[in-house]
PDB file of N, CA and C in Angstrom:
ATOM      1  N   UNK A  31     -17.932  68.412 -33.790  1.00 66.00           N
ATOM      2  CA  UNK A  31     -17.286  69.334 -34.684  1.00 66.00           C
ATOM      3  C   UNK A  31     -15.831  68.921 -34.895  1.00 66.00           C
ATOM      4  N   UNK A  32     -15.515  69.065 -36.410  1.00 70.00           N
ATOM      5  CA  UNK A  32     -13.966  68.806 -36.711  1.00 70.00           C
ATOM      6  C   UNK A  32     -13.234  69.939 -37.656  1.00 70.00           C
ATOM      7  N   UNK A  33     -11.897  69.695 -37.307  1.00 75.00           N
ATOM      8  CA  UNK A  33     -10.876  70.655 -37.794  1.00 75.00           C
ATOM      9  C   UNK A  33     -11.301  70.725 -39.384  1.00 75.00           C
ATOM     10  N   UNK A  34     -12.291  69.837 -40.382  1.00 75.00           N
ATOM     11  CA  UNK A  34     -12.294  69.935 -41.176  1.00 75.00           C
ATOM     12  C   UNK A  34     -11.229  69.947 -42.136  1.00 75.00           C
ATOM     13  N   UNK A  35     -10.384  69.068 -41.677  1.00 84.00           N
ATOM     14  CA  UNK A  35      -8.653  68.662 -42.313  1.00 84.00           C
ATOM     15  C   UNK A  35      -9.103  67.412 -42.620  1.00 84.00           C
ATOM     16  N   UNK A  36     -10.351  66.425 -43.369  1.00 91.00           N
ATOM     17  CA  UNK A  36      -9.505  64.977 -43.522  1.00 91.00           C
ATOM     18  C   UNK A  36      -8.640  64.130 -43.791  1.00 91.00           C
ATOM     19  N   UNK A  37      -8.244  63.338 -43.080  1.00 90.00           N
ATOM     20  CA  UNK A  37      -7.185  62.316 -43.864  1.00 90.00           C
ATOM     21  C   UNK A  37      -8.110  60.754 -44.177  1.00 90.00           C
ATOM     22  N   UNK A  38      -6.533  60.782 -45.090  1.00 93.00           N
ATOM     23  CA  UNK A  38      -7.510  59.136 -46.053  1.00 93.00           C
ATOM     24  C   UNK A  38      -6.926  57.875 -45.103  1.00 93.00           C
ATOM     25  N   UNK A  39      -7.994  57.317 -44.307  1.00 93.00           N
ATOM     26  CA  UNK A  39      -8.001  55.959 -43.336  1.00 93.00           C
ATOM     27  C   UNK A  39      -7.405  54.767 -43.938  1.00 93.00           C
ATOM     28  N   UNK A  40      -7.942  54.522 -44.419  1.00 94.00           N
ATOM     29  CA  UNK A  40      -7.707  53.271 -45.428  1.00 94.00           C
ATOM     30  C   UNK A  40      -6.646  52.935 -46.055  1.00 94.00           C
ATOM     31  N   UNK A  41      -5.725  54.075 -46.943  1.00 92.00           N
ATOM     32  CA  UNK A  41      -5.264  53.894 -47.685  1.00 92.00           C
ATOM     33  C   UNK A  41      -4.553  52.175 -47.964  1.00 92.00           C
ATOM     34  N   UNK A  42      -3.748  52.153 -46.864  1.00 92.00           N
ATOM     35  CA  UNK A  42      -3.010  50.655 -46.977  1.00 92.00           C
ATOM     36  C   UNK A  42      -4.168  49.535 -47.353  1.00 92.00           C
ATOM     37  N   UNK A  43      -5.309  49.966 -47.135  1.00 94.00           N
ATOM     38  CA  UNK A  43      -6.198  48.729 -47.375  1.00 94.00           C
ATOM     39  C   UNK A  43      -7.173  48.854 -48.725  1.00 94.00           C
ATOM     40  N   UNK A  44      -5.870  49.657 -49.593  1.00 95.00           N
ATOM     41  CA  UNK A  44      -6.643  49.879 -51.382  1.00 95.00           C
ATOM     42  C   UNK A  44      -5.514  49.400 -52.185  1.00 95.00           C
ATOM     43  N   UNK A  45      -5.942  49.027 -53.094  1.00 94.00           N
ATOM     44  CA  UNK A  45      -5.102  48.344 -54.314  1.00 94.00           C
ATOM     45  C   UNK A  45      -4.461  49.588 -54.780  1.00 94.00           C
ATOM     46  N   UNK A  46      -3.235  49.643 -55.241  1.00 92.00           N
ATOM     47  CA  UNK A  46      -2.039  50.936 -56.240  1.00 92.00           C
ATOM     48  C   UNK A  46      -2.812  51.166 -56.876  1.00 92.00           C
ATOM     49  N   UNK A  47      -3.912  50.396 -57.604  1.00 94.00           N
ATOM     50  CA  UNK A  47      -3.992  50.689 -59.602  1.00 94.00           C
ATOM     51  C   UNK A  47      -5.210  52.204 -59.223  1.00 94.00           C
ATOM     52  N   UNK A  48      -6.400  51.429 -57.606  1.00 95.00           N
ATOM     53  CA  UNK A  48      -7.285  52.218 -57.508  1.00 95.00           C
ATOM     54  C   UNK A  48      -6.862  53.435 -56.688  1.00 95.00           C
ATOM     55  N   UNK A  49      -5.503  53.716 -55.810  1.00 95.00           N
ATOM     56  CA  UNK A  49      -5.650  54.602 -55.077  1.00 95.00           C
ATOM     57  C   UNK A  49      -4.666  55.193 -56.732  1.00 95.00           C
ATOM     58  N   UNK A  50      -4.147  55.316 -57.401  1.00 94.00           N
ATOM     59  CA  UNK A  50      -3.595  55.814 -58.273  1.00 94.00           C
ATOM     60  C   UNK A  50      -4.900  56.710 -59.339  1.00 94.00           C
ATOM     61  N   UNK A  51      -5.783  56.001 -59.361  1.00 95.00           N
ATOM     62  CA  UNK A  51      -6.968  56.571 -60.197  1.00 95.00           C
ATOM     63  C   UNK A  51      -8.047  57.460 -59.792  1.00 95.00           C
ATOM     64  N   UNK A  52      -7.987  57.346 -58.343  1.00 96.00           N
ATOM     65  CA  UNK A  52      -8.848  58.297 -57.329  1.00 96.00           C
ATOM     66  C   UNK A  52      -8.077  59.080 -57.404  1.00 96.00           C
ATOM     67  N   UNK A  53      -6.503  59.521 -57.117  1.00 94.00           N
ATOM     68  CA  UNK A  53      -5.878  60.387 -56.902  1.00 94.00           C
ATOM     69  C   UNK A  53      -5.574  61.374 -58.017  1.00 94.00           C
ATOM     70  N   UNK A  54      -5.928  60.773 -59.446  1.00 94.00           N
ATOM     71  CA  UNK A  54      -5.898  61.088 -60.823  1.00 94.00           C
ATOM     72  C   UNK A  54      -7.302  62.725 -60.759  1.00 94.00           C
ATOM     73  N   UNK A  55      -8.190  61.490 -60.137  1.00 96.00           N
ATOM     74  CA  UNK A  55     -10.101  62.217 -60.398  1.00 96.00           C
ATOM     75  C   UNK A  55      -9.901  63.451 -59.129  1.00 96.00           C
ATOM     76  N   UNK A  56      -9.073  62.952 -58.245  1.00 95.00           N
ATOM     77  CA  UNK A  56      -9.536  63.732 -57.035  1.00 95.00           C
ATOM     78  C   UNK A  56      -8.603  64.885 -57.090  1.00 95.00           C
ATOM     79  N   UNK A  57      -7.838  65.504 -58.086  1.00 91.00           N
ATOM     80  CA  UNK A  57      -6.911  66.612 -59.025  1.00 91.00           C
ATOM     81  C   UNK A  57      -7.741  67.284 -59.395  1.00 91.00           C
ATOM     82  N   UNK A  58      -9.126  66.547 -59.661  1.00 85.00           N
ATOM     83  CA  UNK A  58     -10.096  67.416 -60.594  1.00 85.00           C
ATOM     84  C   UNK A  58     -11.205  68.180 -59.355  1.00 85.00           C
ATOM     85  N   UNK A  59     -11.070  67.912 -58.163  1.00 91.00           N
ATOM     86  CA  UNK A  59     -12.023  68.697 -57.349  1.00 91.00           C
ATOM     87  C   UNK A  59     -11.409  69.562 -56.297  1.00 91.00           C
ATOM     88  N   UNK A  60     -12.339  70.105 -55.991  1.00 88.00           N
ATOM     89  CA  UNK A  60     -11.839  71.080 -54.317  1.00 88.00           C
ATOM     90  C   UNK A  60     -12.498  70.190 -53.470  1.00 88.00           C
ATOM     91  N   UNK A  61     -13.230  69.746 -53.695  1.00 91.00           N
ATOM     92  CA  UNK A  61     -13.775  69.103 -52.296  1.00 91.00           C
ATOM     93  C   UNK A  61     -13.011  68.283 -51.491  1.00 91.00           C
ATOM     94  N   UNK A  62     -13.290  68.590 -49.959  1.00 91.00           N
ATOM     95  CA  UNK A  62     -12.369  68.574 -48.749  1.00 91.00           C
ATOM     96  C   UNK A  62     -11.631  66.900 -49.100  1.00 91.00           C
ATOM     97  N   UNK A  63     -12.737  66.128 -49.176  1.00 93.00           N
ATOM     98  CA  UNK A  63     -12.041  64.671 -49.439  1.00 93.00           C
ATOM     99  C   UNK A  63     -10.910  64.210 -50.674  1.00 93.00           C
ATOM    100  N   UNK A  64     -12.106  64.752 -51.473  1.00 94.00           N
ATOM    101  CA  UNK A  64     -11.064  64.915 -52.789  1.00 94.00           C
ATOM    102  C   UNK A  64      -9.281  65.657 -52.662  1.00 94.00           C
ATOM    103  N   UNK A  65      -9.194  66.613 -51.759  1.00 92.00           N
ATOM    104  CA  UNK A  65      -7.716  67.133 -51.878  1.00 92.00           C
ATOM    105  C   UNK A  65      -6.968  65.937 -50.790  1.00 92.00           C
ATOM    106  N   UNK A  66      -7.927  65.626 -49.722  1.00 93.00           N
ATOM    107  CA  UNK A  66      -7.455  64.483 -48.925  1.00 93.00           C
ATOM    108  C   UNK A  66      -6.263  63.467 -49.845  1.00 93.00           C
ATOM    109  N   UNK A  67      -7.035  62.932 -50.519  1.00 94.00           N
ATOM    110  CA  UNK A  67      -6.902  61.971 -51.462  1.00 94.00           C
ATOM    111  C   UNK A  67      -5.772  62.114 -52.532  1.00 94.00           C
ATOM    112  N   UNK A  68      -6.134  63.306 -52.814  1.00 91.00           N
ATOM    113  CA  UNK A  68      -4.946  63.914 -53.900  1.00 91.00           C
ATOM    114  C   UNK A  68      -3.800  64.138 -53.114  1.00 91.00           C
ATOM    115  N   UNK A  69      -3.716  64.428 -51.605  1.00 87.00           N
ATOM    116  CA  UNK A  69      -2.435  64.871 -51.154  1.00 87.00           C
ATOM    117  C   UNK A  69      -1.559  63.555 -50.395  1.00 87.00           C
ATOM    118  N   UNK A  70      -2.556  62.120 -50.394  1.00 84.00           N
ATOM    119  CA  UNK A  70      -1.862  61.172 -49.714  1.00 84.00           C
ATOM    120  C   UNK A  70      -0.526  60.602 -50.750  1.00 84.00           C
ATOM    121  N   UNK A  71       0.448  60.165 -50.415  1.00 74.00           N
ATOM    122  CA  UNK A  71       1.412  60.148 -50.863  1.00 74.00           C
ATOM    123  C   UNK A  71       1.345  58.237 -51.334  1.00 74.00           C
ATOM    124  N   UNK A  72       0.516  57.883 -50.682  1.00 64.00           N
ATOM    125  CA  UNK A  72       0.552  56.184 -51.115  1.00 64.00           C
ATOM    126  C   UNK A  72       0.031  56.075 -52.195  1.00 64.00           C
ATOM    127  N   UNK A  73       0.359  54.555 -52.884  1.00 60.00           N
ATOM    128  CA  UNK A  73       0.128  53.853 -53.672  1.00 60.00           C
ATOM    129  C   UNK A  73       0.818  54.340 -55.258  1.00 60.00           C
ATOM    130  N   UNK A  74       2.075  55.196 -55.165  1.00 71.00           N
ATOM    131  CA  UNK A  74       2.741  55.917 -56.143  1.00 71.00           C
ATOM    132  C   UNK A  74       2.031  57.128 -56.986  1.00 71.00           C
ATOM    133  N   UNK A  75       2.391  57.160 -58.027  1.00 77.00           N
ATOM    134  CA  UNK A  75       1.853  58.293 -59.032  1.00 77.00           C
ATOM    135  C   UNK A  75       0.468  58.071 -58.873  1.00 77.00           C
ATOM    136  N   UNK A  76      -0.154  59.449 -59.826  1.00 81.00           N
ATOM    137  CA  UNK A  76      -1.126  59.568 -60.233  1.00 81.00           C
ATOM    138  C   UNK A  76      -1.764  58.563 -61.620  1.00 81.00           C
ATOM    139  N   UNK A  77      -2.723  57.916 -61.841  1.00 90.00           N
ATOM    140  CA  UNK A  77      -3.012  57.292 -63.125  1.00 90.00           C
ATOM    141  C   UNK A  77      -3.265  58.539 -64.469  1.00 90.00           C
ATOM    142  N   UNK A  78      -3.262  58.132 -65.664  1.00 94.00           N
ATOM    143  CA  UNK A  78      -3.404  59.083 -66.541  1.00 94.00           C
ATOM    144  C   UNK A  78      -5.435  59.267 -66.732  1.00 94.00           C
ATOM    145  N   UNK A  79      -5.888  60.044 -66.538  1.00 95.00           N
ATOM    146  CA  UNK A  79      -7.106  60.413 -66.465  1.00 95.00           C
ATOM    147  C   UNK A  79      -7.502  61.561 -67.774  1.00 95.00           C
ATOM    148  N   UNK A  80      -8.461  60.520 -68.529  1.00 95.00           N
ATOM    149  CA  UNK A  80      -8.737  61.803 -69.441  1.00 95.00           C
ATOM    150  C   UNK A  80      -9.991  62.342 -69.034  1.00 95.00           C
ATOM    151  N   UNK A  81     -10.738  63.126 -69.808  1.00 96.00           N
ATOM    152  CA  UNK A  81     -11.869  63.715 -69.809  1.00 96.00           C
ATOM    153  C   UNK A  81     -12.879  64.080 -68.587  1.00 96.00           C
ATOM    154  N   UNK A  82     -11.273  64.911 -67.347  1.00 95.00           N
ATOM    155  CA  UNK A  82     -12.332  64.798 -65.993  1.00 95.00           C
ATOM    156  C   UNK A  82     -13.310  65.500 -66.165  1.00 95.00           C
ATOM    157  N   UNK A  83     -14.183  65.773 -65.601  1.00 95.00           N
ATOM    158  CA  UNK A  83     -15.435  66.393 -65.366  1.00 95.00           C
ATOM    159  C   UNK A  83     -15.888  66.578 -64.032  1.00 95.00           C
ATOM    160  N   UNK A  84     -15.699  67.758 -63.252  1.00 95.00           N
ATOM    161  CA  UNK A  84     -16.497  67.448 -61.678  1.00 95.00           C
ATOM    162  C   UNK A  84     -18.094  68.026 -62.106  1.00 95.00           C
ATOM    163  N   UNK A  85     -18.899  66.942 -61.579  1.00 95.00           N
ATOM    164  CA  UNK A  85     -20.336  66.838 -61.442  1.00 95.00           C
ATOM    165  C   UNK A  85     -20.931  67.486 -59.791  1.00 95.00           C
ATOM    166  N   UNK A  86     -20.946  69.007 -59.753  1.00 94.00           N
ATOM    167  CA  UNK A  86     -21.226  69.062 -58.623  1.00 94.00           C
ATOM    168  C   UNK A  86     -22.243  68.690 -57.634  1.00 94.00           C
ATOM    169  N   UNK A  87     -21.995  67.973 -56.870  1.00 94.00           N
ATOM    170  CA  UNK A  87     -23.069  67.844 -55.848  1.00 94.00           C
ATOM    171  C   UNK A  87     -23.081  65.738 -55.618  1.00 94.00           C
ATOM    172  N   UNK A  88     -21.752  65.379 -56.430  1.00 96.00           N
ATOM    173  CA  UNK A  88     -21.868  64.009 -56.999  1.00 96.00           C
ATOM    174  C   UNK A  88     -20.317  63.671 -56.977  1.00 96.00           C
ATOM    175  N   UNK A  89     -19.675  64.089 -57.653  1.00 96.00           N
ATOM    176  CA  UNK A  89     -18.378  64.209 -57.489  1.00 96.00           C
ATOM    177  C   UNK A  89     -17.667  64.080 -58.904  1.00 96.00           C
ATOM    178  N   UNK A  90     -16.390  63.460 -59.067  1.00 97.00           N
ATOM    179  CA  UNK A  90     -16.085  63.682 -60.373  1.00 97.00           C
ATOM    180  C   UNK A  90     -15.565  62.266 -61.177  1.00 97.00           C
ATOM    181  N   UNK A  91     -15.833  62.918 -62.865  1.00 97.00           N
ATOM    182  CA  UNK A  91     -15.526  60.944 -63.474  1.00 97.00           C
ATOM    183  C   UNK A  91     -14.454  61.889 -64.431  1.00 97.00           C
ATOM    184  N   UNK A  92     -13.977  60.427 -65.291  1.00 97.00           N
ATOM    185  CA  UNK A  92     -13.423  60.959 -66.331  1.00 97.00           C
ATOM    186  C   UNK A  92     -13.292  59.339 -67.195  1.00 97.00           C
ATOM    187  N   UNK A  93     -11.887  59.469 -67.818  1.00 98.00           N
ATOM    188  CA  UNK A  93     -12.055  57.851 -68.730  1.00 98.00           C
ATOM    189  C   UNK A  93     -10.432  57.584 -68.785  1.00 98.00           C
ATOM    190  N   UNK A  94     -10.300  55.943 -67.847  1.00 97.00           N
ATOM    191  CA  UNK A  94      -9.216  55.948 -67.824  1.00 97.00           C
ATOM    192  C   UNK A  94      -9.000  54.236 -68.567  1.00 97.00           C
ATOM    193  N   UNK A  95      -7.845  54.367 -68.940  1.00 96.00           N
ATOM    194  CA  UNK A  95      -7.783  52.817 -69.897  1.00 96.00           C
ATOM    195  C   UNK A  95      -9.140  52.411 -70.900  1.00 96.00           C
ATOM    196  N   UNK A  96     -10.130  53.528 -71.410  1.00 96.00           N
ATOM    197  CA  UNK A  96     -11.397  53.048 -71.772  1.00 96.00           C
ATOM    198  C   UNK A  96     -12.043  52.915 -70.839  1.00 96.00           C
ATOM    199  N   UNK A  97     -12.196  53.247 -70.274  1.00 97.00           N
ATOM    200  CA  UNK A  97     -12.971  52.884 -69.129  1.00 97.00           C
ATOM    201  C   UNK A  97     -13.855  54.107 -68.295  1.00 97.00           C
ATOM    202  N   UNK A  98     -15.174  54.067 -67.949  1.00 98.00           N
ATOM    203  CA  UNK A  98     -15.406  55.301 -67.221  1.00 98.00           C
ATOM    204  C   UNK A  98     -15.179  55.205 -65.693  1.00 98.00           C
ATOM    205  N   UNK A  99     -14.801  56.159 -65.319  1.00 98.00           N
ATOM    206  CA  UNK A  99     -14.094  56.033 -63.918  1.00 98.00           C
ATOM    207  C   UNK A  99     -15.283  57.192 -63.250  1.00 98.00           C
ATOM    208  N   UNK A 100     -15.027  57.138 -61.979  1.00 98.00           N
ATOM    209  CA  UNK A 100     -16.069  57.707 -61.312  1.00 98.00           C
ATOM    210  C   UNK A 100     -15.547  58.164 -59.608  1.00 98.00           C
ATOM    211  N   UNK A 101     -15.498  58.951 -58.859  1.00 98.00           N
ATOM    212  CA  UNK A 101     -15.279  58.935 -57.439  1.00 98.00           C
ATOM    213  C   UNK A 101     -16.470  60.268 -56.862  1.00 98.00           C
ATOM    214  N   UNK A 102     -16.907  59.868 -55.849  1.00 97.00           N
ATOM    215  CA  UNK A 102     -17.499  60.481 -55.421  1.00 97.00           C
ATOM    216  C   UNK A 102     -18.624  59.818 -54.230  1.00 97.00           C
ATOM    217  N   UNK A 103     -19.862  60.134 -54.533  1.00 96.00           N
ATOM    218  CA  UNK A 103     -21.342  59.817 -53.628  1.00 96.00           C
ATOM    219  C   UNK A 103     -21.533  57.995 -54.281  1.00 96.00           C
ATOM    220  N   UNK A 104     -21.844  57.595 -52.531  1.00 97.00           N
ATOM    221  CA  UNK A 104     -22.166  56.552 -53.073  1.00 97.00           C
ATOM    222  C   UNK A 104     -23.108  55.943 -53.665  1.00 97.00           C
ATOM    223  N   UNK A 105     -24.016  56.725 -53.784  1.00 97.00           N
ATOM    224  CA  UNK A 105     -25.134  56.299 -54.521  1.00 97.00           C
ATOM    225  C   UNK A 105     -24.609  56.777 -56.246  1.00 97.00           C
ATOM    226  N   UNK A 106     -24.145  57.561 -56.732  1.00 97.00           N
ATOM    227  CA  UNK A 106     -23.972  57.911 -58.096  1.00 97.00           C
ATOM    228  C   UNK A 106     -22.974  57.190 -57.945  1.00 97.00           C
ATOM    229  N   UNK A 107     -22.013  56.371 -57.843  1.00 97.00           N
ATOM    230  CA  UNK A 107     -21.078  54.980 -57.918  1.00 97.00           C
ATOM    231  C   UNK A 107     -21.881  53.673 -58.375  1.00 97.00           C
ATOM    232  N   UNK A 108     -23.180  53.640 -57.187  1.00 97.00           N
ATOM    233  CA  UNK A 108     -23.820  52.229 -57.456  1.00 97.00           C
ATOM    234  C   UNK A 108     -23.405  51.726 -56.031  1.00 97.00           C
ATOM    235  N   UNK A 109     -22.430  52.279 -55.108  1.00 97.00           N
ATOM    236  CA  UNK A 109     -22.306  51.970 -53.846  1.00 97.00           C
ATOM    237  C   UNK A 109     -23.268  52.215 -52.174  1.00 97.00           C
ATOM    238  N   UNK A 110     -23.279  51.523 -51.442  1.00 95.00           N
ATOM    239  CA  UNK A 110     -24.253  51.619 -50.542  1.00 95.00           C
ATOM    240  C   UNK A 110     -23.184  52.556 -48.855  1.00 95.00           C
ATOM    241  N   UNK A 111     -23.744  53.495 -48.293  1.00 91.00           N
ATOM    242  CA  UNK A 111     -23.317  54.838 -47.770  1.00 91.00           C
ATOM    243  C   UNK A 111     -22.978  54.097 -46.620  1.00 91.00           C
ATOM    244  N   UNK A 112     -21.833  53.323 -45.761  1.00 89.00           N
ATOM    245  CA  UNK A 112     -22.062  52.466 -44.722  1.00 89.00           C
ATOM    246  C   UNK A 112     -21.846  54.041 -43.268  1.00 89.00           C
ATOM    247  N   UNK A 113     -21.312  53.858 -42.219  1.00 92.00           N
ATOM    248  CA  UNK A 113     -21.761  54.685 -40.990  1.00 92.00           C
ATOM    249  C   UNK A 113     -20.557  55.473 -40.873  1.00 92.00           C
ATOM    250  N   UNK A 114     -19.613  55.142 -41.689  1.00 91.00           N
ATOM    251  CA  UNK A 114     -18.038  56.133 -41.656  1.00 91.00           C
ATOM    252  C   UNK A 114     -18.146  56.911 -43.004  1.00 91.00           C
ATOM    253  N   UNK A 115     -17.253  58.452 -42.740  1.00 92.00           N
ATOM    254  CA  UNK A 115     -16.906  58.746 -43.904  1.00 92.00           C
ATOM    255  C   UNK A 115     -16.355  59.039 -44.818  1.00 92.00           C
ATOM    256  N   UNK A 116     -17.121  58.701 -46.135  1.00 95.00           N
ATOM    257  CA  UNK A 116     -16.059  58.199 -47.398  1.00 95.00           C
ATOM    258  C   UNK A 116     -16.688  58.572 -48.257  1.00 95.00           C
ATOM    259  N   UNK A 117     -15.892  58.342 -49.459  1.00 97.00           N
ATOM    260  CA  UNK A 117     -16.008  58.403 -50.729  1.00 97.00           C
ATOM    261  C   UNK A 117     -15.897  57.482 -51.859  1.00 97.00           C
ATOM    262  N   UNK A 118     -16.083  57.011 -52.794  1.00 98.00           N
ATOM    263  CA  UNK A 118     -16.114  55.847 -53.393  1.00 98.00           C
ATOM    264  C   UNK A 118     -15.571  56.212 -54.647  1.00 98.00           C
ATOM    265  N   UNK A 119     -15.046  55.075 -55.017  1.00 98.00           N
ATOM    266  CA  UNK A 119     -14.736  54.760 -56.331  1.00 98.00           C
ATOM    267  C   UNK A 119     -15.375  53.423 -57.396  1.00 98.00           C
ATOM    268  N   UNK A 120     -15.052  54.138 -58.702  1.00 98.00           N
ATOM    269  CA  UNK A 120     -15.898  52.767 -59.564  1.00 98.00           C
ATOM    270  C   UNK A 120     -15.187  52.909 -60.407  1.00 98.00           C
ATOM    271  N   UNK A 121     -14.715  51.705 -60.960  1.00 98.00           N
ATOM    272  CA  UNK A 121     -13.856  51.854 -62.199  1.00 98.00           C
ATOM    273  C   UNK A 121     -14.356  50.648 -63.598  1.00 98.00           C
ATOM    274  N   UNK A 122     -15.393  51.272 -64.524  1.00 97.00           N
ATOM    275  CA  UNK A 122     -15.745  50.732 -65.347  1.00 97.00           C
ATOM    276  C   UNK A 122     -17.031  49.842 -64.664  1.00 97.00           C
ATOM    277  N   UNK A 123     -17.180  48.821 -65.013  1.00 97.00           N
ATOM    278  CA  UNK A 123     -18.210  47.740 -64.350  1.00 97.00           C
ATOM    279  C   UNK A 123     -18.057  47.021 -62.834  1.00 97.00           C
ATOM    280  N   UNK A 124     -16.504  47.043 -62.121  1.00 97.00           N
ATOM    281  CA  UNK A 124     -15.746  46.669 -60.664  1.00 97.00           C
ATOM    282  C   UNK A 124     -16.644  47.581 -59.767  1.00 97.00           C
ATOM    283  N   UNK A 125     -16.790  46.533 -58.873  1.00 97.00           N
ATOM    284  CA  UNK A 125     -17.048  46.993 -57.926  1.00 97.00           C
ATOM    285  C   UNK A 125     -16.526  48.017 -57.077  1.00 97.00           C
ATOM    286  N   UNK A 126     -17.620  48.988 -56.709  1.00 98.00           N
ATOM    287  CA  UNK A 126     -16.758  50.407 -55.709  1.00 98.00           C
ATOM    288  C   UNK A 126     -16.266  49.869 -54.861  1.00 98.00           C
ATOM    289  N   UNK A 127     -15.192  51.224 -54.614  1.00 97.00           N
ATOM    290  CA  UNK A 127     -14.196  50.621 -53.645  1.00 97.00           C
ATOM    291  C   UNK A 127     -14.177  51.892 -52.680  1.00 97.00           C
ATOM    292  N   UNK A 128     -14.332  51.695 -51.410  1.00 97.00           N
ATOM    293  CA  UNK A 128     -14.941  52.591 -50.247  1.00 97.00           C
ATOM    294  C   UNK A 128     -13.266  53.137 -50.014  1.00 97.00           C
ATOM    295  N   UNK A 129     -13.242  54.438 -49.796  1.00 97.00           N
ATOM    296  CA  UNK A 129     -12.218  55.922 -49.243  1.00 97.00           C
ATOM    297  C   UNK A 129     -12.553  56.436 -47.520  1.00 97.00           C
ATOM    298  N   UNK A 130     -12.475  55.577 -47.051  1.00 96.00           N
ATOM    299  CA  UNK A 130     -12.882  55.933 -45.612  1.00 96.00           C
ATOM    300  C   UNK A 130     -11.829  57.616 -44.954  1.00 96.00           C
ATOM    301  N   UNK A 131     -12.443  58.099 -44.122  1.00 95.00           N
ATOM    302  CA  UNK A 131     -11.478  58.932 -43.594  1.00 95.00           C
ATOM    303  C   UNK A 131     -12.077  58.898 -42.432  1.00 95.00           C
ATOM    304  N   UNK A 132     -11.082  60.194 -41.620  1.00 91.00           N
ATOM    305  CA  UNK A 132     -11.000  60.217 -40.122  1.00 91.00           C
ATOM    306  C   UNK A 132     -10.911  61.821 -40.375  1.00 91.00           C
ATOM    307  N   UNK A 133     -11.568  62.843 -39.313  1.00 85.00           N
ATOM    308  CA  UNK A 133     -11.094  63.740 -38.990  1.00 85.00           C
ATOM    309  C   UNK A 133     -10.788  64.505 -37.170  1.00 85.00           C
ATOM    310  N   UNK A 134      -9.694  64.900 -37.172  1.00 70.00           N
ATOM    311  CA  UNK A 134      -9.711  65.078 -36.037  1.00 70.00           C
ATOM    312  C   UNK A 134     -10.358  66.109 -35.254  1.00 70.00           C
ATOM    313  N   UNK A 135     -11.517  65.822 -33.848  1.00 71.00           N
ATOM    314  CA  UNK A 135     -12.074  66.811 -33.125  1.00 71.00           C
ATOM    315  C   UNK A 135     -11.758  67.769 -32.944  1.00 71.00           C
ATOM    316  N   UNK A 136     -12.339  69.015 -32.723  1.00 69.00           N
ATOM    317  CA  UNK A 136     -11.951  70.344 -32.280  1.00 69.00           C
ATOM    318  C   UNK A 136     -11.735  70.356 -30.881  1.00 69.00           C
TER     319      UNK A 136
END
């Protein structure tokens, strides 16, 4: 059992352009990871995100540079679920890019 507070693991080990565009999509949800994400302070601003949409039960897309953007389940990414947990991103045809977190025990 956990405090149900996650934080985002990874961050230092994501590119600006993608933690900027997760942090764009992840504005658009409540879900626990999603505010994670939205509240980490790396990789600068937010990207400009149009047309979010949260897809419940999947997570949320929208369209950024032309492009459809996507964060959420890794299977509705096209990504494979490895043994930590995360959340994924897809940006257009690029390969997902894994959101690992940590939460701390009760």
């Amino acid at each position: 059992l956990t405090l149900g507070q996650p934080i985002l693991e990874n961050a230092d080990r994501i590119a600006a352009r993608d933690l900027a565009v997760a942090r764009a999509l992840a504005q658009g949800s409540a879900h626990p990871l999603a505010r994670a994400i939205a509240a980490t302070d790396a990789g600068g601003a937010s990207a400009e995100v149009t047309e979010l949409r949260e897809v419940p039960g999947y997570g949320v897309e929208g369209r950024w540079q032309d492009q459809p953007v996507r964060l959420g389940r890794a299977d509705w990414v096209g990504a494979t679920q490895g043994d930590v947990t995360a959340t994924w991103l897809r940006i257009g045809q690029a390969a997902p890019v894994a959101f690992e977190f940590k939460d701390a025990l009760r």
